XYZ file of C-alpha atoms in Angstrom:
724
model
C -0.014 -0.011 -0.012
C 1.187 3.472 -0.733
C 0.402 6.644 1.206
C 0.285 9.204 -1.603
C -0.084 12.970 -1.112
C -0.138 15.575 -3.796
C 0.905 18.680 -1.835
C -1.696 21.229 -2.849
C -3.360 21.773 0.504
C -2.410 22.532 4.061
C -1.724 19.516 6.257
C -2.237 19.074 10.024
C 0.932 19.639 12.101
C 1.311 16.008 13.234
C 4.927 16.443 14.215
C 3.869 18.922 16.906
C 1.834 16.188 18.492
C 3.901 12.931 18.242
C 5.826 13.482 21.435
C 8.739 11.088 20.893
C 11.188 14.014 20.994
C 13.418 12.614 18.299
C 13.466 15.844 16.232
C 13.503 18.320 19.111
C 17.144 17.829 20.104
C 20.422 18.052 18.283
C 21.504 14.641 17.279
C 24.854 13.250 15.948
C 24.885 11.588 12.599
C 24.495 7.799 12.886
C 27.116 7.188 10.176
C 29.589 9.538 11.758
C 31.630 6.843 13.456
C 31.929 5.020 10.156
C 33.215 8.059 8.413
C 35.804 9.018 11.038
C 37.004 5.450 11.309
C 37.359 5.041 7.591
C 34.893 2.227 7.310
C 32.239 4.161 5.372
C 33.207 3.115 1.844
C 33.173 5.682 -1.014
C 33.014 4.893 -4.654
C 36.765 4.970 -5.206
C 37.395 2.518 -2.352
C 35.551 -0.382 -3.916
C 37.336 -3.047 -5.907
C 36.212 -5.995 -7.933
C 37.817 -9.275 -8.949
C 39.783 -8.823 -12.082
C 39.258 -5.114 -12.110
C 40.989 -2.933 -14.681
C 41.770 0.757 -14.382
C 40.593 3.479 -16.704
C 42.057 6.998 -17.228
C 40.433 9.751 -19.253
C 42.212 11.305 -22.346
C 41.582 15.019 -22.543
C 41.449 17.359 -25.540
C 44.523 19.433 -26.140
C 42.871 22.072 -28.339
C 40.003 24.479 -27.823
C 37.872 23.649 -30.846
C 38.051 21.274 -33.713
C 38.079 17.576 -34.396
C 40.374 14.695 -33.284
C 41.478 11.205 -34.287
C 43.342 8.983 -31.897
C 46.118 6.700 -32.971
C 45.514 3.531 -30.945
C 48.570 1.862 -32.512
C 50.775 4.444 -30.824
C 50.171 2.875 -27.373
C 48.892 -0.688 -27.934
C 52.239 -2.243 -27.098
C 52.779 -0.273 -23.867
C 52.822 -2.286 -20.638
C 49.360 -3.146 -19.224
C 47.404 -1.798 -22.187
C 43.943 -3.359 -22.432
C 42.091 -0.949 -24.646
C 41.274 2.586 -25.736
C 37.630 3.588 -26.349
C 35.996 6.689 -27.708
C 32.378 5.551 -28.149
C 29.603 7.190 -26.189
C 31.928 9.740 -24.532
C 30.131 12.645 -23.085
C 31.385 16.193 -23.367
C 30.644 17.263 -19.789
C 28.518 16.165 -16.852
C 24.744 16.242 -17.288
C 22.810 19.180 -15.825
C 20.837 18.605 -12.749
C 17.544 16.736 -13.227
C 18.349 16.489 -17.025
C 17.106 12.945 -17.017
C 18.646 12.327 -20.436
C 22.093 11.944 -21.875
C 24.505 14.918 -21.914
C 25.921 16.040 -25.222
C 27.910 13.246 -26.937
C 29.909 15.169 -29.598
C 31.779 12.262 -31.264
C 34.924 13.532 -32.831
C 34.043 17.231 -32.203
C 36.003 19.188 -29.508
C 34.402 22.251 -27.990
C 36.838 23.098 -25.063
C 40.327 22.341 -23.960
C 40.287 19.523 -21.438
C 37.107 17.877 -22.807
C 37.169 14.069 -22.245
C 37.651 12.379 -25.673
C 38.662 8.804 -24.819
C 39.263 6.358 -21.921
C 42.445 4.276 -21.746
C 42.222 1.040 -19.797
C 45.163 -0.842 -18.340
C 45.884 -3.365 -15.583
C 46.978 -0.574 -13.082
C 46.068 3.025 -12.597
C 49.707 4.116 -13.133
C 49.877 2.240 -16.427
C 46.593 3.730 -17.603
C 47.762 7.252 -16.705
C 51.124 6.762 -18.530
C 49.360 5.479 -21.619
C 46.772 8.302 -21.631
C 49.620 10.853 -21.549
C 51.553 9.020 -24.327
C 48.747 8.411 -26.815
C 49.102 10.344 -30.109
C 46.150 12.422 -31.143
C 45.754 14.088 -34.483
C 43.874 17.384 -34.171
C 42.222 19.519 -36.806
C 41.868 22.950 -35.295
C 39.002 25.333 -36.043
C 39.938 28.993 -35.949
C 36.592 30.382 -34.759
C 36.796 29.356 -31.105
C 35.360 31.882 -28.656
C 36.936 31.242 -25.251
C 37.006 34.650 -23.589
C 34.033 35.961 -21.609
C 35.413 39.445 -21.266
C 35.476 39.975 -25.003
C 32.450 37.833 -26.016
C 29.964 39.527 -28.356
C 27.609 36.701 -29.130
C 25.294 37.195 -26.147
C 21.621 36.298 -26.839
C 18.753 37.384 -24.612
C 16.655 34.578 -23.218
C 13.131 35.817 -23.787
C 11.553 33.396 -21.277
C 13.718 34.879 -18.557
C 13.009 38.476 -19.452
C 10.282 40.567 -17.696
C 9.233 44.211 -17.764
C 6.613 45.598 -15.459
C 5.773 49.262 -15.188
C 8.297 51.858 -16.389
C 11.727 51.551 -14.606
C 13.306 54.346 -16.692
C 10.622 56.740 -15.449
C 10.988 55.446 -11.917
C 14.671 56.125 -12.028
C 14.046 59.651 -13.346
C 11.423 60.365 -10.599
C 13.393 58.848 -7.704
C 14.873 60.796 -4.850
C 17.686 58.259 -4.607
C 19.037 55.842 -7.200
C 21.678 53.142 -7.618
C 22.841 52.010 -11.080
C 25.801 49.740 -10.550
C 27.528 46.818 -12.352
C 28.873 43.860 -10.469
C 30.993 41.055 -11.776
C 31.593 37.595 -10.305
C 34.150 35.013 -11.247
C 33.410 31.358 -12.084
C 33.376 28.921 -9.159
C 34.045 25.211 -8.923
C 32.232 22.960 -6.418
C 35.618 21.522 -5.529
C 34.077 18.613 -3.573
C 36.594 16.720 -1.425
C 35.885 13.337 -3.064
C 36.802 13.367 -6.845
C 34.364 11.741 -9.236
C 34.900 7.942 -9.528
C 32.970 5.007 -10.983
C 33.352 1.262 -10.911
C 31.288 -0.519 -13.594
C 30.528 -4.226 -13.828
C 28.345 -5.968 -16.392
C 26.294 -9.126 -15.935
C 24.839 -10.005 -19.321
C 23.075 -6.902 -20.665
C 22.827 -5.258 -17.247
C 25.373 -2.869 -15.660
C 26.029 -1.936 -12.070
C 27.922 1.273 -11.421
C 29.200 2.447 -8.079
C 29.605 6.176 -8.460
C 29.597 9.485 -6.646
C 26.230 10.873 -7.664
C 23.594 13.134 -6.104
C 20.328 12.272 -7.941
C 20.134 8.541 -8.650
C 16.672 8.379 -10.272
C 17.745 10.942 -12.871
C 21.281 9.594 -13.162
C 19.960 6.108 -13.898
C 18.119 7.467 -16.975
C 20.971 9.632 -17.960
C 23.441 6.723 -17.984
C 21.017 4.423 -19.787
C 20.396 7.061 -22.479
C 24.223 7.671 -22.867
C 24.770 3.917 -23.358
C 21.697 3.327 -25.453
C 20.169 0.709 -23.142
C 16.886 0.454 -21.140
C 16.926 2.207 -17.709
C 15.875 -1.049 -16.024
C 19.251 -2.495 -17.106
C 21.143 0.141 -15.075
C 21.684 -0.084 -11.359
C 23.498 2.746 -9.530
C 24.986 2.537 -6.098
C 26.067 5.634 -4.146
C 25.956 4.939 -0.419
C 28.354 7.642 0.734
C 29.324 10.868 -1.149
C 32.231 13.070 -0.190
C 30.545 16.355 -1.080
C 28.692 17.347 -4.216
C 27.510 21.026 -4.078
C 26.005 20.518 -7.560
C 29.024 18.923 -9.232
C 27.472 15.426 -9.017
C 23.962 16.258 -9.912
C 24.247 14.645 -13.326
C 25.947 11.601 -14.727
C 29.638 12.210 -15.396
C 32.354 11.059 -17.678
C 33.766 8.596 -15.149
C 30.419 6.657 -15.016
C 29.876 6.594 -18.767
C 33.425 5.739 -19.689
C 33.732 2.987 -17.021
C 30.541 1.437 -18.248
C 31.702 1.559 -21.920
C 35.129 0.161 -21.205
C 33.718 -2.630 -18.954
C 31.256 -3.658 -21.695
C 34.041 -3.849 -24.250
C 36.427 -5.802 -22.047
C 34.005 -8.068 -20.234
C 35.594 -7.243 -16.862
C 35.053 -4.600 -14.145
C 36.613 -1.188 -14.883
C 37.156 1.638 -12.427
C 37.682 5.236 -13.723
C 38.890 7.858 -11.314
C 38.897 11.550 -12.358
C 41.797 13.323 -10.952
C 41.412 16.890 -9.663
C 42.340 18.531 -12.948
C 39.578 16.470 -14.631
C 37.094 17.605 -12.113
C 37.948 21.233 -12.626
C 37.475 20.906 -16.349
C 34.905 18.165 -17.309
C 32.462 18.850 -14.450
C 30.183 21.941 -14.581
C 31.418 25.249 -13.139
C 29.393 28.287 -12.018
C 29.151 30.699 -14.824
C 31.018 34.070 -14.623
C 28.546 36.913 -14.474
C 28.153 40.620 -15.215
C 25.120 42.096 -13.444
C 23.628 45.451 -13.738
C 21.384 46.396 -10.722
C 19.241 49.515 -10.793
C 17.279 50.742 -7.736
C 14.964 53.743 -7.493
C 13.602 54.963 -4.206
C 11.502 57.881 -2.997
C 12.683 60.360 -0.221
C 11.690 57.914 2.484
C 13.660 54.985 1.003
C 10.639 53.165 -0.380
C 11.492 51.324 -3.615
C 9.803 52.613 -6.750
C 11.611 50.305 -9.180
C 14.066 47.459 -9.454
C 16.140 46.296 -12.372
C 18.423 43.303 -12.531
C 19.996 42.293 -15.848
C 22.798 39.729 -16.168
C 25.338 38.398 -18.738
C 26.677 34.898 -18.450
C 28.023 32.025 -20.534
C 27.759 28.347 -21.390
C 28.800 25.794 -24.009
C 26.773 25.337 -27.132
C 23.657 23.211 -26.675
C 23.563 23.491 -22.905
C 20.103 24.501 -21.839
C 21.069 25.615 -18.311
C 21.527 29.286 -17.500
C 22.103 30.545 -14.020
C 18.871 31.977 -12.511
C 20.695 35.038 -11.157
C 17.690 37.251 -10.557
C 15.613 34.633 -8.712
C 15.498 36.370 -5.268
C 15.148 39.899 -6.802
C 11.691 38.948 -8.013
C 10.243 38.392 -4.566
C 12.573 39.889 -1.875
C 11.751 43.594 -2.026
C 8.955 45.777 -3.386
C 8.836 48.327 -6.157
C 6.091 48.644 -8.862
C 8.369 49.016 -11.860
C 10.618 46.026 -12.559
C 12.947 44.910 -15.335
C 14.879 41.597 -15.728
C 16.931 40.228 -18.559
C 19.344 37.276 -18.979
C 21.880 37.128 -21.786
C 23.985 34.029 -22.512
C 27.199 33.822 -24.645
C 28.209 30.540 -26.149
C 31.915 30.026 -25.279
C 34.475 27.301 -25.864
C 35.368 26.542 -22.286
C 34.050 24.153 -19.588
C 30.343 23.970 -19.196
C 28.387 26.104 -16.726
C 25.910 24.439 -14.396
C 24.427 24.305 -10.970
C 26.781 25.070 -8.084
C 25.499 25.416 -4.507
C 22.539 27.804 -4.492
C 22.508 28.478 -8.259
C 20.978 31.909 -8.817
C 20.787 33.363 -5.351
C 24.465 32.634 -4.464
C 25.787 35.223 -6.970
C 22.581 37.150 -7.718
C 22.228 38.257 -4.085
C 25.845 39.513 -3.992
C 24.815 42.234 -6.517
C 21.320 42.920 -5.123
C 22.419 43.192 -1.475
C 25.477 45.285 -2.336
C 23.159 47.646 -4.242
C 20.813 47.776 -1.316
C 23.687 48.822 0.837
C 24.607 51.508 -1.564
C 20.998 52.699 -1.625
C 20.975 52.877 2.151
C 24.059 55.137 2.125
C 22.668 57.363 -0.572
C 19.331 57.763 1.369
C 20.995 58.104 4.749
C 19.031 55.187 6.141
C 20.275 52.326 8.258
C 20.804 49.320 6.022
C 18.546 47.140 8.142
C 15.764 49.714 8.298
C 15.906 50.096 4.494
C 15.443 46.341 3.989
C 12.650 45.985 6.563
C 10.614 48.905 5.171
C 10.899 47.407 1.641
C 9.543 43.947 2.475
C 6.412 43.694 0.297
C 2.975 42.419 1.612
C 2.562 40.152 -1.444
C 4.807 39.023 -4.352
C 5.338 42.231 -6.236
C 4.751 40.635 -9.621
C 2.390 37.695 -9.144
C 0.419 39.160 -6.250
C 0.780 35.716 -4.441
C 0.851 35.568 -0.761
C 3.981 34.382 1.050
C 3.629 30.925 2.570
C 5.719 32.073 5.560
C 8.266 34.795 5.842
C 10.276 35.895 8.860
C 12.751 38.136 7.151
C 12.020 41.221 9.333
C 12.377 39.024 12.404
C 15.735 37.695 11.166
C 17.088 41.155 10.514
C 15.972 42.735 13.756
C 16.791 39.792 16.028
C 20.130 39.401 14.273
C 20.953 43.075 14.796
C 20.411 42.786 18.538
C 22.424 39.578 18.811
C 25.245 40.858 16.689
C 25.608 44.317 18.374
C 24.618 46.240 15.235
C 24.086 49.361 17.444
C 27.839 49.577 17.920
C 28.395 49.988 14.181
C 30.443 53.099 13.199
C 30.784 55.088 9.970
C 33.573 54.007 7.564
C 37.071 54.417 8.869
C 35.840 55.453 12.298
C 36.744 52.194 13.965
C 40.452 51.423 13.937
C 42.525 48.891 15.780
C 46.261 49.517 15.043
C 46.650 49.306 11.286
C 43.265 47.621 10.893
C 40.014 49.233 9.955
C 37.058 47.342 11.442
C 33.453 47.386 10.145
C 30.139 45.512 10.107
C 27.946 44.529 7.188
C 24.553 42.930 6.669
C 22.624 41.278 3.895
C 19.305 39.500 3.578
C 19.192 35.831 2.801
C 16.668 34.131 0.568
C 16.342 30.840 -1.258
C 13.396 29.555 -3.096
C 11.793 26.425 -1.563
C 11.071 23.443 -3.761
C 9.273 20.179 -3.271
C 10.201 17.286 -5.566
C 8.446 13.951 -6.094
C 9.768 11.300 -3.649
C 9.114 7.809 -2.513
C 10.307 5.830 0.522
C 9.494 2.458 1.960
C 9.101 2.226 5.729
C 8.992 -1.123 7.603
C 8.202 -1.533 11.357
C 9.211 -4.828 12.870
C 7.698 -6.637 15.913
C 10.977 -6.326 17.824
C 10.578 -2.502 17.875
C 13.062 -1.710 15.082
C 12.322 0.088 11.800
C 13.837 0.240 8.374
C 13.729 3.070 5.898
C 14.608 2.403 2.277
C 14.980 4.871 -0.561
C 17.459 5.720 -3.265
C 17.943 9.135 -1.712
C 21.579 10.130 -1.333
C 23.661 11.616 1.484
C 26.253 14.123 0.204
C 27.464 14.888 3.714
C 24.405 16.859 4.646
C 22.997 14.350 7.108
C 20.334 12.432 5.226
C 20.933 9.246 7.243
C 20.334 11.302 10.369
C 17.182 13.205 9.199
C 15.380 10.169 7.817
C 16.102 8.044 10.930
C 14.805 10.894 13.149
C 11.587 11.362 11.149
C 10.816 7.623 11.233
C 11.656 7.511 14.966
C 9.462 10.437 15.756
C 6.537 9.070 13.792
C 6.760 5.484 15.027
C 7.610 6.265 18.683
C 11.087 4.650 18.639
C 14.550 5.683 19.785
C 16.384 6.895 16.692
C 19.137 4.258 17.130
C 16.467 1.520 16.477
C 15.925 2.870 12.950
C 18.093 1.712 10.089
C 18.257 3.759 6.933
C 19.366 2.333 3.559
C 20.133 4.858 0.879
C 21.858 5.152 -2.486
C 20.562 2.228 -4.522
C 18.305 2.574 -7.562
C 16.720 -0.778 -6.724
C 15.047 1.080 -3.819
C 12.045 3.470 -4.147
C 13.039 6.587 -6.147
C 13.511 9.842 -4.133
C 14.214 13.378 -5.092
C 17.972 13.215 -4.796
C 20.241 15.700 -3.075
C 20.119 19.166 -4.612
C 18.238 22.421 -4.612
C 17.841 22.195 -0.831
C 14.834 19.945 -1.450
C 16.225 16.687 -0.134
C 15.140 16.731 3.510
C 11.745 18.117 2.661
C 10.963 15.791 -0.239
C 12.495 12.497 0.853
C 11.621 13.198 4.456
C 8.023 13.745 3.582
C 7.960 10.404 1.883
C 9.261 8.762 4.942
C 6.730 10.768 6.990
C 3.842 9.523 4.808
C 5.060 5.951 4.944
C 5.249 6.052 8.703
C 1.851 7.777 8.922
C 0.306 4.875 6.924
C 1.896 2.485 9.545
C 0.435 4.549 12.301
C -2.997 4.130 10.839
C -2.644 0.377 10.873
C -1.482 0.397 14.517
C -4.505 2.563 15.344
C -6.808 0.017 13.697
C -5.301 -2.801 15.696
C -5.425 -0.736 18.950
C -9.011 0.172 18.095
C -8.629 3.941 18.155
C -8.895 6.833 15.825
C -5.548 7.567 14.098
C -5.703 11.189 15.388
C -5.939 9.902 18.968
C -2.956 7.529 18.633
C 0.239 8.250 20.556
C 3.408 6.279 19.972
C 6.256 6.791 22.476
C 9.172 4.602 23.389
C 7.666 1.527 21.773
C 4.287 1.911 23.470
C 0.997 2.604 21.666
C -1.670 4.527 23.522
C -5.168 5.493 22.308
C -8.864 5.061 23.146
C -7.969 4.393 26.843
C -5.846 1.457 25.699
C -2.083 1.084 26.244
C -0.035 -1.732 24.646
C 3.451 -2.414 23.475
C 3.822 -2.019 19.682
C 5.284 -5.558 19.599
C 1.988 -7.030 20.784
C 0.066 -5.340 17.976
C 2.280 -6.738 15.156
C 2.184 -10.376 14.045
C 5.008 -9.584 11.513
C 6.729 -6.707 9.794
C 4.446 -3.932 8.599
C 5.620 -2.096 5.486
C 4.170 0.947 3.863
C 5.432 3.234 1.046
C 5.186 6.961 1.217
C 4.846 8.992 -2.030
C 4.778 12.721 -2.227
C 4.667 15.043 -5.221
C 4.179 18.810 -5.597
C 0.636 20.127 -6.282
C -0.531 23.437 -7.529
C -0.265 26.266 -4.977
C -0.595 29.934 -5.663
C 1.749 31.021 -2.970
C 5.324 32.208 -2.854
C 7.637 29.790 -1.037
C 11.114 30.629 0.119
C 13.371 30.436 3.087
C 14.586 33.709 4.485
C 17.332 34.902 6.746
C 19.953 37.558 7.496
C 23.702 37.448 7.455
C 25.904 39.717 9.525
C 29.676 40.007 9.210
C 32.460 41.858 11.022
C 35.732 42.243 9.134
C 39.066 43.848 9.581
C 40.807 45.542 6.619
C 44.504 46.204 6.800
C 45.113 49.853 5.996
C 48.495 49.154 4.407
C 47.906 45.958 2.345
C 44.173 45.744 1.843
C 44.089 42.276 3.443
C 40.695 41.269 4.734
C 40.067 39.173 7.756
C 36.596 37.993 8.689
C 36.453 38.225 12.473
C 32.915 36.912 13.100
C 29.686 36.141 11.286
C 26.119 35.561 12.388
C 23.415 33.846 10.356
C 19.818 34.121 11.461
C 17.756 31.566 9.531
C 14.015 30.993 9.122
C 13.517 27.744 7.301
C 10.414 26.249 8.748
C 10.662 23.400 11.208
C 14.263 22.404 11.976
C 14.505 18.637 11.964
C 17.969 18.248 13.421
C 19.547 21.433 14.772
C 23.005 19.911 14.782
C 23.093 19.000 11.085
C 21.196 22.208 10.170
C 23.821 24.282 11.968
C 26.517 22.461 10.146
C 24.914 23.254 6.857
C 24.720 26.966 7.656
C 28.319 26.993 8.817
C 29.188 25.520 5.327
C 27.208 28.331 3.694
C 28.954 31.065 5.745
C 32.358 29.552 4.963
C 31.519 29.392 1.309
C 30.379 33.012 1.598
C 33.875 33.853 2.793
C 35.345 32.059 -0.236
C 32.988 33.786 -2.613
C 33.658 37.205 -1.151
C 37.410 36.947 -0.691
C 39.247 34.069 -2.323
C 37.442 31.842 -4.947
C 37.762 32.440 -8.710
C 38.289 30.072 -11.570
C 40.736 31.726 -13.945
C 40.459 30.854 -17.616
C 43.317 31.457 -20.135
C 41.890 34.182 -22.416
C 43.522 32.617 -25.443
C 42.455 29.006 -25.024
C 39.632 28.980 -22.478
C 41.174 26.260 -20.370
C 41.099 26.380 -16.509
C 44.493 27.731 -15.382
C 44.016 27.079 -11.672
C 42.586 23.606 -11.991
C 43.516 22.162 -8.507
C 43.123 23.078 -4.816
C 46.618 24.489 -4.725
C 45.644 27.371 -6.942
C 41.853 27.521 -6.553
C 41.778 29.132 -3.093
C 39.002 27.808 -0.887
C 38.926 29.128 2.735
C 40.942 27.222 5.278
C 40.702 27.207 9.071
C 42.656 30.335 9.592
C 40.386 32.260 7.147
C 37.378 31.689 9.293
C 36.462 33.685 12.394
C 33.701 32.927 14.934
C 30.535 31.596 13.332
C 27.213 31.948 15.062
C 23.857 30.521 13.933
C 20.446 31.333 15.198
C 17.222 29.590 13.979
C 13.901 31.451 14.017
C 11.022 29.146 15.093
C 8.742 28.950 12.030
C 6.239 26.535 10.417
C 5.310 26.619 6.696
C 2.039 24.843 6.331
C 2.211 25.033 2.495
C 5.657 23.589 2.139
C 5.103 19.900 2.970
C 3.479 17.814 5.680
C 6.419 18.473 8.019
C 6.324 22.280 7.559
C 10.079 22.355 6.720
C 12.049 24.354 4.221
C 15.502 23.837 2.767
C 18.435 25.143 4.733
C 21.614 24.056 2.889
C 21.707 26.716 0.186
C 19.953 29.412 2.236
C 23.096 29.534 4.331
C 25.279 30.742 1.462
C 22.680 33.148 -0.153
C 23.705 36.680 0.767
C 26.668 35.654 2.958
C 29.318 37.037 0.678
C 27.509 40.391 0.341
C 27.434 40.862 4.120
C 31.237 40.578 3.985
C 31.799 43.082 1.137
C 29.293 45.462 2.849
C 31.377 45.125 5.993
C 34.507 45.979 3.937
C 32.960 49.214 2.929
C 31.933 50.024 6.481
C 35.450 49.273 7.671
C 37.467 51.242 5.146
C 35.141 53.127 2.748
C 36.055 51.013 -0.370
C 33.158 49.535 -2.497
C 34.195 46.349 -4.172
C 31.930 45.368 -7.089
C 34.214 42.787 -8.691
C 34.284 39.470 -6.839
C 36.410 38.216 -5.151
C 37.490 41.192 -3.078
C 41.185 40.390 -3.215
C 43.690 43.028 -1.720
C 44.621 44.413 -5.150
C 41.016 45.664 -5.503
C 41.108 47.409 -2.031
C 44.449 48.866 -1.216
C 44.780 51.239 -4.181
C 41.556 52.975 -2.938
C 42.445 53.197 0.697
């Protein structure tokens, strides 16, 4: 039996009444001991009998065609084969559900995977891949440079014009018209992409590092030209994803191709340079933000236009202006997205696509408007929170933005903030900055199977993944809460496409979507227990293995004559409301008056994301967002060679992510909130909300410290000290 809910109506708040207490206290991850002891096995740690090793051959030109000379390496030690069929150009986009571009002999960026070499050992395969001779036919019309690109095309479906922004700018007492630029980013997950493929007849099993298995299954099947039911994917533990593992990758496809040719298991491991080139990056952006306000600081108009890039035939474009549509008011509004087709690695989803870089520009512009109008930046934001969505007119499902800003100001000590350059400690200027946080809330179709056993244990099964965000913890807590069990009596099995298909990890929809499926499966079990107890399901109370209802109290084990299994199934319905998570970021930075170096001394994130299911893992997610905010603001930038388009800093030695000494004190405060429209548990996503706006709070703090506005991210010292 399946408990199926199409989420188009408000649900009762059952989790406020269950009483088990599993989701009301911070709880360590159940798989934590496995990870710290090295016994949680990741894709690259699996071996198979008679396993061969594959290594990707990458293109050495920017655009053109190629032909590989297999004879040039066939006599090298360990050589087993070299294969070019079914090679994909880059990873699939998130939720693509179909094969990525398979260009055959065409090359469209330097570093593109063009073949896989297979040998007995990894070292032999690597040596052969570097030695193989490739005949290139170069094409002279490559377009690798974003800064000089001229082939931008406006995406009409992402353009909108409401009212008259030009007139609003002319009539306004205060205006901002500023251009902001952001560099490309790489997800840089700790675990590189790896796949081990094994065929049994016409069916293939692939152990990979993937975020969305139900989509990845179809993507791999389509890439190989086989039925989806002949593909099994296993991904039990993932060492970070951040969007880089949303779609099927070259490791999975090439391992499956080589294994089918050779009739033996093949493992392909992408080294760090591969990951920086063949996996999607965040696009560079140029953003023009216009704000028009009356004499009291009330917005009259908002404009947000952006220019970005991608490879030919990629349908993804960064939704940069997402939060601008609903965060603040203003009757006149203009949006436009322009995409250039460049010969360099593909752009795609990276943690919080859209808001992560769009809110840098918007929140910097709001800070500039506050200065122009002589209004406190928090007051300006609060007074411009609209009653309804300024374009659709929809109500907000829940929104605690004003509370986040005002409570955060009290906790952070905002009243002690000084004017630029007024607070100095030795050779350091010190200042504070603020930015709103917003991230759209999404529900995706999900299924989960829940089993309650007579011995008081439970099992949750779904192909949902855990990319380090705490899925094992969340799903066990939900089942424990609903079934009245200690959480350590719930086993969660994830990451196997033979299990019911879940939403996958991405878009901050994982806990809400897959968790709701577990909730519904457990709810159906509760109904069966109520029937056996002889009470109404609404009167049933399950706690510590005891069922109570209708003046009857019995151990759950006495009500079961065998395992009880139910499947929960949730899918989004039609709701005319605006759903998003909201919050506020505060930052205090010190800027060296001599060198322009920036040190982040402390940060506070105040988050309103509906019901918090596990405060410990939620806090960890927000910490990650704050830390990535530091990287976005100060250190992270993919650098492309302007002549060839290839990634120059394609490793973690040169792509500078924040390290321990870059991070000051981090504080997180959760606002108690319920969103009845979101899902049966009233939760909203938290993982990407934590990064949205974080970087802008830091650059706004830089201005408050030293009086220098940085509109070109990242804010490296060379962009600060010349203006001190």
